[in-house]
Tab-separated table of C-alpha atoms in Angstrom:
chain	number	residue	atom	x	y	z
A	1	MET	CA	-25.363	43.430	-74.961
A	2	LEU	CA	-26.446	39.728	-74.190
A	3	ALA	CA	-23.160	37.455	-74.525
A	4	ALA	CA	-23.422	34.891	-77.521
A	5	PRO	CA	-24.622	31.492	-76.706
A	6	MET	CA	-22.379	29.564	-74.522
A	7	SER	CA	-20.138	26.520	-76.140
A	8	SER	CA	-19.709	23.322	-74.449
A	9	LYS	CA	-16.376	22.324	-76.215
A	10	SER	CA	-13.465	21.810	-74.348
A	11	GLY	CA	-11.577	25.125	-73.875
A	12	ALA	CA	-14.442	27.520	-74.167
A	13	ALA	CA	-14.542	28.564	-70.534
A	14	SER	CA	-13.246	31.985	-71.470
A	15	LYS	CA	-16.537	32.573	-73.280
A	16	ARG	CA	-18.767	31.847	-70.678
A	17	LEU	CA	-21.149	34.466	-69.771
A	18	ARG	CA	-19.755	36.139	-66.861
A	19	VAL	CA	-23.167	36.871	-64.461
A	20	MET	CA	-23.521	38.561	-61.295
A	21	VAL	CA	-26.690	38.145	-58.975
A	22	ILE	CA	-27.079	40.568	-56.392
A	23	GLY	CA	-29.667	39.001	-53.506
A	24	ALA	CA	-29.281	35.714	-52.452
A	25	GLY	CA	-33.014	35.464	-51.411
A	26	ALA	CA	-35.496	33.023	-53.193
A	27	PHE	CA	-35.184	35.080	-56.307
A	28	GLY	CA	-31.703	35.632	-56.756
A	29	GLY	CA	-30.575	32.221	-55.484
A	30	TRP	CA	-31.963	30.450	-57.381
A	31	THR	CA	-31.300	32.431	-60.449
A	32	ALA	CA	-27.597	31.959	-59.683
A	33	LEU	CA	-28.143	28.295	-59.087
A	34	GLN	CA	-30.090	27.591	-62.429
A	35	LEU	CA	-27.314	30.055	-64.594
A	36	ARG	CA	-24.932	27.899	-62.903
A	37	ARG	CA	-26.470	24.829	-63.832
A	38	ARG	CA	-26.455	25.929	-67.450
A	39	GLY	CA	-22.696	26.890	-67.691
A	40	ALA	CA	-22.397	30.481	-66.786
A	41	ASP	CA	-19.682	31.536	-64.983
A	42	VAL	CA	-21.873	33.259	-61.732
A	43	THR	CA	-21.009	35.344	-58.643
A	44	LEU	CA	-23.815	35.794	-56.063
A	45	VAL	CA	-23.672	38.684	-53.685
A	46	ASP	CA	-26.097	39.432	-50.714
A	47	ALA	CA	-25.347	42.416	-48.027
A	48	TRP	CA	-26.411	40.245	-45.308
A	49	GLY	CA	-26.474	36.341	-46.338
A	50	PRO	CA	-29.246	34.222	-47.669
A	51	GLY	CA	-32.409	34.298	-45.361
A	52	ASN	CA	-31.148	36.674	-42.997
A	53	SER	CA	-33.709	38.610	-40.576
A	54	ARG	CA	-34.093	41.905	-42.833
A	55	ALA	CA	-34.980	39.837	-46.167
A	56	SER	CA	-38.152	39.287	-47.439
A	57	SER	CA	-37.246	35.534	-47.822
A	58	GLY	CA	-35.969	35.671	-44.025
A	59	GLY	CA	-38.363	33.941	-41.522
A	60	GLU	CA	-39.353	30.436	-40.903
A	61	THR	CA	-42.181	28.985	-42.853
A	62	ARG	CA	-43.826	30.223	-46.400
A	63	VAL	CA	-47.031	28.635	-47.807
A	64	ILE	CA	-46.855	26.754	-51.066
A	65	ARG	CA	-50.085	26.578	-52.783
A	66	ALA	CA	-51.306	26.487	-56.291
A	67	VAL	CA	-54.968	28.414	-56.397
A	68	TYR	CA	-54.002	31.505	-57.993
A	69	GLY	CA	-57.624	32.678	-59.336
A	70	ALA	CA	-57.864	32.604	-63.163
A	71	ASP	CA	-53.840	33.144	-63.771
A	72	ARG	CA	-52.619	29.912	-65.098
A	73	VAL	CA	-48.812	30.891	-65.445
A	74	TYR	CA	-48.836	30.869	-61.802
A	75	VAL	CA	-50.370	27.518	-61.266
A	76	GLU	CA	-47.385	26.000	-63.862
A	77	MET	CA	-44.867	27.791	-62.055
A	78	VAL	CA	-46.182	26.126	-59.015
A	79	ARG	CA	-45.944	22.893	-60.457
A	80	ARG	CA	-42.406	23.485	-61.882
A	81	SER	CA	-41.571	24.692	-58.323
A	82	TYR	CA	-42.531	21.830	-56.637
A	83	GLU	CA	-40.375	19.598	-58.988
A	84	LEU	CA	-37.269	21.993	-58.568
A	85	TRP	CA	-37.874	22.088	-54.617
A	86	ASP	CA	-37.870	17.920	-54.690
A	87	ALA	CA	-35.007	17.667	-56.736
A	88	LEU	CA	-32.998	19.771	-53.868
A	89	GLY	CA	-32.675	16.471	-52.135
A	90	ARG	CA	-33.415	18.170	-48.691
A	91	SER	CA	-36.628	18.110	-46.546
A	92	LEU	CA	-37.728	21.832	-46.838
A	93	TYR	CA	-41.616	21.062	-47.379
A	94	VAL	CA	-44.218	19.591	-45.279
A	95	GLU	CA	-47.596	18.822	-46.994
A	96	THR	CA	-50.522	19.977	-44.903
A	97	GLY	CA	-52.858	20.925	-47.193
A	98	THR	CA	-54.794	24.369	-47.402
A	99	LEU	CA	-58.007	24.917	-46.352
A	100	TRP	CA	-59.743	28.007	-48.167
A	101	MET	CA	-62.526	29.630	-46.015
A	102	HIS	CA	-64.800	32.335	-47.205
A	103	ARG	CA	-66.947	34.987	-45.560
A	104	GLY	CA	-68.189	36.271	-49.036
A	105	ASP	CA	-67.552	35.447	-52.492
A	106	ASP	CA	-65.228	32.458	-53.224
A	107	ALA	CA	-64.636	33.563	-57.081
A	108	TYR	CA	-60.943	33.474	-56.309
A	109	VAL	CA	-60.663	29.857	-55.437
A	110	ARG	CA	-63.699	28.884	-58.137
A	111	SER	CA	-61.453	30.547	-60.753
A	112	SER	CA	-58.708	28.311	-60.411
A	113	ALA	CA	-60.353	24.786	-60.064
A	114	ALA	CA	-59.928	24.304	-63.889
A	115	HIS	CA	-56.256	25.273	-64.105
A	116	LEU	CA	-55.728	22.865	-60.852
A	117	ARG	CA	-57.216	20.075	-62.529
A	118	ASP	CA	-55.602	20.322	-65.440
A	119	LEU	CA	-52.304	20.389	-64.036
A	120	GLY	CA	-52.832	17.540	-61.197
A	121	PHE	CA	-53.528	19.533	-57.845
A	122	PRO	CA	-56.619	18.079	-55.995
A	123	LEU	CA	-59.194	20.904	-54.961
A	124	THR	CA	-62.514	19.931	-53.539
A	125	GLN	CA	-65.244	21.758	-51.921
A	126	ILE	CA	-66.013	20.828	-48.445
A	127	PRO	CA	-69.700	20.952	-47.134
A	128	LEU	CA	-69.797	23.067	-44.262
A	129	ALA	CA	-71.454	20.345	-42.119
A	130	ASP	CA	-68.492	18.163	-43.255
A	131	ALA	CA	-65.950	20.854	-42.587
A	132	LYS	CA	-67.162	21.317	-38.933
A	133	LYS	CA	-66.878	17.492	-38.028
A	134	ARG	CA	-63.374	17.153	-40.058
A	135	TRP	CA	-62.155	20.081	-38.148
A	136	PRO	CA	-63.411	20.592	-34.747
A	137	GLN	CA	-60.664	22.564	-33.616
A	138	ILE	CA	-61.897	25.719	-36.104
A	139	SER	CA	-65.050	27.805	-35.603
A	140	PHE	CA	-66.819	28.014	-38.816
A	141	ASP	CA	-69.051	30.915	-38.006
A	142	GLY	CA	-69.390	33.570	-40.740
A	143	ILE	CA	-67.868	31.211	-43.096
A	144	ARG	CA	-69.772	30.329	-46.115
A	145	SER	CA	-67.720	28.062	-48.276
A	146	VAL	CA	-64.940	25.912	-47.654
A	147	TRP	CA	-62.117	24.637	-50.278
A	148	LEU	CA	-59.550	22.125	-49.669
A	149	GLU	CA	-56.488	22.410	-51.480
A	150	SER	CA	-54.836	18.890	-50.705
A	151	ARG	CA	-51.398	19.319	-52.498
A	152	ALA	CA	-49.990	22.585	-50.163
A	153	GLY	CA	-47.908	22.905	-47.343
A	154	ALA	CA	-45.056	24.887	-45.984
A	155	LEU	CA	-41.820	25.782	-46.818
A	156	LEU	CA	-38.680	26.089	-44.636
A	157	ALA	CA	-37.861	29.855	-45.560
A	158	ARG	CA	-34.673	30.749	-44.084
A	159	GLN	CA	-33.238	27.286	-44.323
A	160	ALA	CA	-34.284	27.043	-48.239
A	161	CYS	CA	-32.096	30.209	-49.161
A	162	GLY	CA	-29.370	28.821	-47.673
A	163	VAL	CA	-29.677	25.320	-48.927
A	164	VAL	CA	-29.993	26.834	-52.335
A	165	ARG	CA	-26.709	28.977	-51.583
A	166	ASP	CA	-24.789	25.483	-50.451
A	167	ALA	CA	-26.036	24.004	-54.004
A	168	PHE	CA	-24.529	26.610	-55.882
A	169	VAL	CA	-21.398	26.871	-54.255
A	170	ASP	CA	-21.323	22.755	-54.884
A	171	ALA	CA	-21.981	23.599	-58.433
A	172	GLY	CA	-19.074	26.067	-58.962
A	173	GLY	CA	-20.647	29.468	-58.148
A	174	ALA	CA	-18.771	32.040	-56.358
A	175	TYR	CA	-20.740	33.679	-53.275
A	176	ARG	CA	-19.643	36.372	-50.869
A	177	VAL	CA	-21.183	38.775	-48.442
A	178	GLU	CA	-20.857	42.554	-50.159
A	179	GLN	CA	-23.005	45.265	-50.578
A	180	VAL	CA	-23.078	46.903	-54.381
A	181	ASP	CA	-25.410	49.497	-56.223
A	182	ARG	CA	-26.505	50.393	-59.251
A	183	SER	CA	-22.841	51.577	-60.472
A	184	ILE	CA	-21.701	47.983	-60.402
A	185	ALA	CA	-23.281	47.523	-63.862
A	186	GLU	CA	-20.593	49.871	-65.190
A	187	SER	CA	-17.852	47.984	-63.899
A	188	LYS	CA	-16.424	45.514	-65.826
A	189	ARG	CA	-17.051	42.413	-63.091
A	190	ALA	CA	-19.588	40.837	-65.060
A	191	ASP	CA	-21.216	40.817	-68.478
A	192	VAL	CA	-24.597	40.977	-66.827
A	193	TYR	CA	-26.163	41.647	-63.955
A	194	VAL	CA	-29.369	40.453	-62.404
A	195	PHE	CA	-30.737	42.770	-59.228
A	196	ALA	CA	-32.890	40.367	-57.300
A	197	CYS	CA	-32.523	42.485	-54.003
A	198	GLY	CA	-35.811	42.268	-52.856
A	199	PRO	CA	-37.854	45.417	-51.232
A	200	TRP	CA	-34.137	47.150	-51.705
A	201	LEU	CA	-34.940	47.077	-55.551
A	202	SER	CA	-36.260	50.479	-55.688
A	203	LYS	CA	-33.678	52.091	-53.916
A	204	VAL	CA	-31.225	50.676	-55.916
A	205	LEU	CA	-32.954	50.963	-59.235
A	206	PRO	CA	-35.438	53.870	-58.666
A	207	ASP	CA	-37.159	53.189	-61.715
A	208	VAL	CA	-38.496	49.809	-60.525
A	209	PRO	CA	-41.920	50.177	-58.556
A	210	ILE	CA	-41.652	48.432	-55.729
A	211	GLU	CA	-43.082	49.541	-52.566
A	212	PRO	CA	-41.847	47.689	-49.259
A	213	THR	CA	-44.536	47.424	-46.478
A	214	ARG	CA	-44.333	46.718	-42.618
A	215	GLN	CA	-45.901	43.072	-42.196
A	216	GLU	CA	-46.540	41.457	-38.740
A	217	VAL	CA	-46.614	37.697	-38.018
A	218	HIS	CA	-47.372	35.933	-34.224
A	219	PHE	CA	-46.627	32.546	-33.084
A	220	PHE	CA	-49.074	31.281	-30.492
A	221	GLY	CA	-48.308	28.275	-27.681
A	222	THR	CA	-50.409	25.277	-28.394
A	223	PRO	CA	-51.570	23.047	-25.772
A	224	ALA	CA	-49.232	20.558	-24.138
A	225	GLY	CA	-49.366	16.967	-25.857
A	226	SER	CA	-52.070	18.093	-28.154
A	227	THR	CA	-51.722	17.436	-32.069
A	228	GLN	CA	-54.915	19.274	-32.936
A	229	PHE	CA	-53.097	22.487	-34.235
A	230	ARG	CA	-50.157	20.758	-35.505
A	231	ALA	CA	-52.099	17.687	-37.616
A	232	MET	CA	-54.330	20.112	-39.474
A	233	PRO	CA	-54.162	22.331	-42.934
A	234	ILE	CA	-52.623	25.816	-43.497
A	235	TRP	CA	-55.622	27.893	-43.363
A	236	ILE	CA	-56.720	31.083	-45.153
A	237	ASP	CA	-59.494	33.367	-43.869
A	238	PHE	CA	-60.699	35.581	-46.293
A	239	GLY	CA	-63.147	38.451	-44.874
A	240	GLU	CA	-62.590	42.207	-44.893
A	241	ARG	CA	-59.039	41.568	-43.772
A	242	ILE	CA	-57.268	38.278	-45.441
A	243	PHE	CA	-55.276	36.370	-42.463
A	244	TYR	CA	-53.402	33.267	-42.623
A	245	GLY	CA	-51.594	30.843	-40.703
A	246	ILE	CA	-49.355	27.589	-40.598
A	247	PRO	CA	-50.028	25.114	-37.843
A	248	ASP	CA	-47.236	24.235	-35.350
A	249	THR	CA	-45.658	21.944	-37.897
A	250	HIS	CA	-41.999	22.785	-36.639
A	251	GLY	CA	-42.177	23.495	-33.290
A	252	ARG	CA	-41.996	26.993	-33.349
A	253	GLY	CA	-45.855	27.817	-32.263
A	254	PHE	CA	-49.207	28.082	-34.334
A	255	LYS	CA	-48.384	31.232	-37.070
A	256	VAL	CA	-51.097	33.498	-37.701
A	257	ALA	CA	-50.486	36.730	-40.241
A	258	ASP	CA	-52.400	39.421	-41.324
A	259	ASP	CA	-51.892	40.026	-45.155
A	260	THR	CA	-53.389	43.299	-45.189
A	261	ARG	CA	-50.504	45.492	-46.557
A	262	GLY	CA	-49.083	47.904	-44.155
A	263	GLU	CA	-47.179	51.350	-44.255
A	264	PRO	CA	-44.445	52.006	-46.420
A	265	VAL	CA	-41.043	51.428	-44.693
A	266	ASP	CA	-37.299	51.244	-45.200
A	267	PRO	CA	-36.247	47.556	-45.145
A	268	THR	CA	-32.783	48.593	-44.066
A	269	THR	CA	-33.749	50.947	-40.774
A	270	ILE	CA	-37.596	49.738	-40.447
A	271	ASP	CA	-38.071	49.746	-36.243
A	272	ARG	CA	-38.623	45.976	-35.844
A	273	THR	CA	-40.367	46.154	-32.865
A	274	PRO	CA	-43.907	44.488	-32.555
A	275	SER	CA	-47.139	46.735	-32.193
A	276	SER	CA	-49.737	46.174	-29.661
A	277	ALA	CA	-52.125	46.964	-32.629
A	278	ALA	CA	-51.217	44.303	-34.916
A	279	LEU	CA	-51.387	41.694	-32.285
A	280	ALA	CA	-54.713	42.456	-30.709
A	281	ARG	CA	-55.680	41.830	-34.723
A	282	SER	CA	-54.204	38.423	-34.614
A	283	ARG	CA	-55.687	37.697	-31.242
A	284	ALA	CA	-59.061	38.782	-32.238
A	285	LEU	CA	-58.724	36.397	-34.943
A	286	LEU	CA	-57.439	33.505	-33.080
A	287	GLY	CA	-60.041	33.373	-30.385
A	288	GLU	CA	-63.110	33.758	-33.280
A	289	ARG	CA	-61.757	31.416	-35.571
A	290	PHE	CA	-59.911	29.020	-33.127
A	291	PRO	CA	-61.438	29.408	-29.764
A	292	ALA	CA	-59.104	26.791	-27.947
A	293	LEU	CA	-56.330	29.342	-28.672
A	294	ALA	CA	-57.955	32.222	-27.393
A	295	ASN	CA	-55.974	32.988	-24.600
A	296	ALA	CA	-52.670	30.861	-26.088
A	297	PRO	CA	-49.225	32.462	-25.021
A	298	LEU	CA	-47.421	34.147	-27.592
A	299	LEU	CA	-44.417	32.543	-28.530
A	300	GLU	CA	-42.540	34.885	-30.998
A	301	SER	CA	-43.061	37.776	-33.136
A	302	ARG	CA	-41.397	38.915	-36.353
A	303	VAL	CA	-41.762	42.261	-38.231
A	304	CYS	CA	-40.910	41.598	-41.792
A	305	GLN	CA	-41.962	43.393	-45.066
A	306	TYR	CA	-43.619	42.737	-48.426
A	307	GLU	CA	-41.724	43.793	-51.519
A	308	ASN	CA	-44.904	45.271	-53.487
A	309	SER	CA	-45.170	45.719	-56.894
A	310	PRO	CA	-48.271	47.968	-58.085
A	311	ASP	CA	-50.343	45.209	-59.119
A	312	GLY	CA	-49.165	42.057	-57.048
A	313	HIS	CA	-47.484	40.405	-60.127
A	314	LEU	CA	-44.000	39.555	-60.109
A	315	ILE	CA	-41.434	41.772	-62.013
A	316	LEU	CA	-39.262	39.930	-64.026
A	317	ASP	CA	-37.563	41.878	-66.975
A	318	ARG	CA	-34.481	43.321	-68.774
A	319	HIS	CA	-33.934	46.782	-67.437
A	320	PRO	CA	-35.353	49.279	-70.197
A	321	GLU	CA	-31.897	51.367	-70.459
A	322	MET	CA	-29.436	49.362	-68.897
A	323	ARG	CA	-29.518	46.270	-71.511
A	324	ASN	CA	-26.660	44.272	-69.419
A	325	VAL	CA	-29.030	44.371	-66.470
A	326	TRP	CA	-32.112	42.306	-65.230
A	327	ILE	CA	-34.567	42.627	-62.649
A	328	ALA	CA	-36.469	39.742	-60.895
A	329	GLY	CA	-38.593	41.227	-57.780
A	330	GLY	CA	-42.428	42.094	-57.143
A	331	GLY	CA	-42.973	38.928	-54.925
A	332	SER	CA	-45.629	40.852	-53.017
A	333	GLY	CA	-45.793	38.245	-50.246
A	334	HIS	CA	-46.761	35.548	-52.677
A	335	GLY	CA	-43.097	35.038	-54.169
A	336	PHE	CA	-41.102	32.860	-51.971
A	337	LYS	CA	-42.804	29.478	-53.563
A	338	LEU	CA	-42.120	30.506	-56.922
A	339	GLY	CA	-38.372	31.140	-56.239
A	340	PRO	CA	-37.515	27.881	-58.162
A	341	ALA	CA	-39.659	28.451	-61.226
A	342	VAL	CA	-38.507	31.707	-61.303
A	343	GLY	CA	-34.833	31.167	-61.091
A	344	GLU	CA	-35.283	29.161	-63.973
A	345	MET	CA	-37.165	31.444	-66.081
A	346	MET	CA	-34.804	34.160	-65.484
A	347	ALA	CA	-31.797	31.857	-66.072
A	348	GLU	CA	-33.265	30.791	-69.745
A	349	ALA	CA	-34.334	34.856	-70.511
A	350	VAL	CA	-30.686	36.151	-69.447
A	351	LEU	CA	-29.293	32.907	-71.669
A	352	GLY	CA	-31.892	34.105	-74.651
A	353	LYS	CA	-33.635	30.978	-74.551
A	354	ARG	CA	-36.918	32.057	-73.292
A	355	GLU	CA	-39.197	35.159	-73.388
A	356	ILE	CA	-40.320	36.598	-69.994
A	357	PRO	CA	-44.269	36.445	-69.925
A	358	GLU	CA	-46.106	39.515	-70.618
A	359	LEU	CA	-47.776	39.735	-66.997
A	360	PHE	CA	-44.340	40.039	-65.584
A	361	ARG	CA	-42.849	42.778	-67.753
A	362	LEU	CA	-42.139	46.368	-66.880
A	363	THR	CA	-44.185	47.513	-69.709
A	364	ARG	CA	-47.347	45.623	-68.617
A	365	GLU	CA	-50.433	47.293	-68.752
A	366	ARG	CA	-50.993	47.563	-64.761
A	367	THR	CA	-54.375	46.817	-63.102
A	368	SER	CA	-55.412	47.137	-59.149
A	369	LYS	CA	-55.278	43.657	-58.680
A	370	THR	CA	-53.434	42.243	-55.929
A	371	GLN	CA	-52.378	38.593	-55.725
A	372	TRP	CA	-52.983	36.921	-52.281
A	373	SER	CA	-49.820	35.822	-50.737
């Protein structure tokens, strides 16, 4: 059962809700921080630490953007996330803009235009002739439409997880490296448990429909002394496969990622050796879309995973049977940017101050729709 609302009166510490959050990634870290800021007694645990190499929140960079098709709730969450990222007071974001390049129908972007306009996010369709002049380093062959989302950029993912953990500890939260399973919910260590363990959710809670898939990311070297692949927007190439990338904003190389869902994996034991097939696909896209990088040296590769829900939407809900358990997951490759808003939403739901939107509940009517990363 949910504990009674916490009193702000002196001496009420014994009545504080005791919460344990399992998982210190984007969702868990922010949930723990927001609960602590609202007066809960919070313990945050993670098996390997925030932003570790096995985690879906690991790695160098993630995209933050507001284009989300017709789903206004996500655009609202992005706006709130920007505010909370900024309030951390650390430079974890580089604004680059995002270039949406469509080989076919651009309905995904067009259906989001009204929401972005209402919520203050600039979105402009760029004529192809203008795009070719503005970004000569990009070949627009095969592209039918181009849109620029001006307020978008890259977040430092791994670093951000550590910053959020530190902010939580500074606020009086307790953090430890520890492995737990669902049996923890039967202990007396807390009143409420929030499982935000990413790709491990379905292993810890088998009735939560999460499927981890293998994803590969490559970083290519840019020409010495050149800024043309640094001072440019993040880009998305919508074709038969969806590729996206981040310019060399942090000196780690020009990032290329294939968003196509890979094969199911176990996030603990997955072989993280990069594959020649995935590298070949990235190189083919690189040569087609960025000709000057056709023979660019490979600097780094990363094998990670998405934690996919069946329809690509987040899963934020109370467990249907264990009433002292809440679930935060289903990032499906697009969730990292939403971490601050998810944490705030989860904290207020756990404290009985907010209803979770139907779109994110376990009982929602599922569709085949998948959110873009």
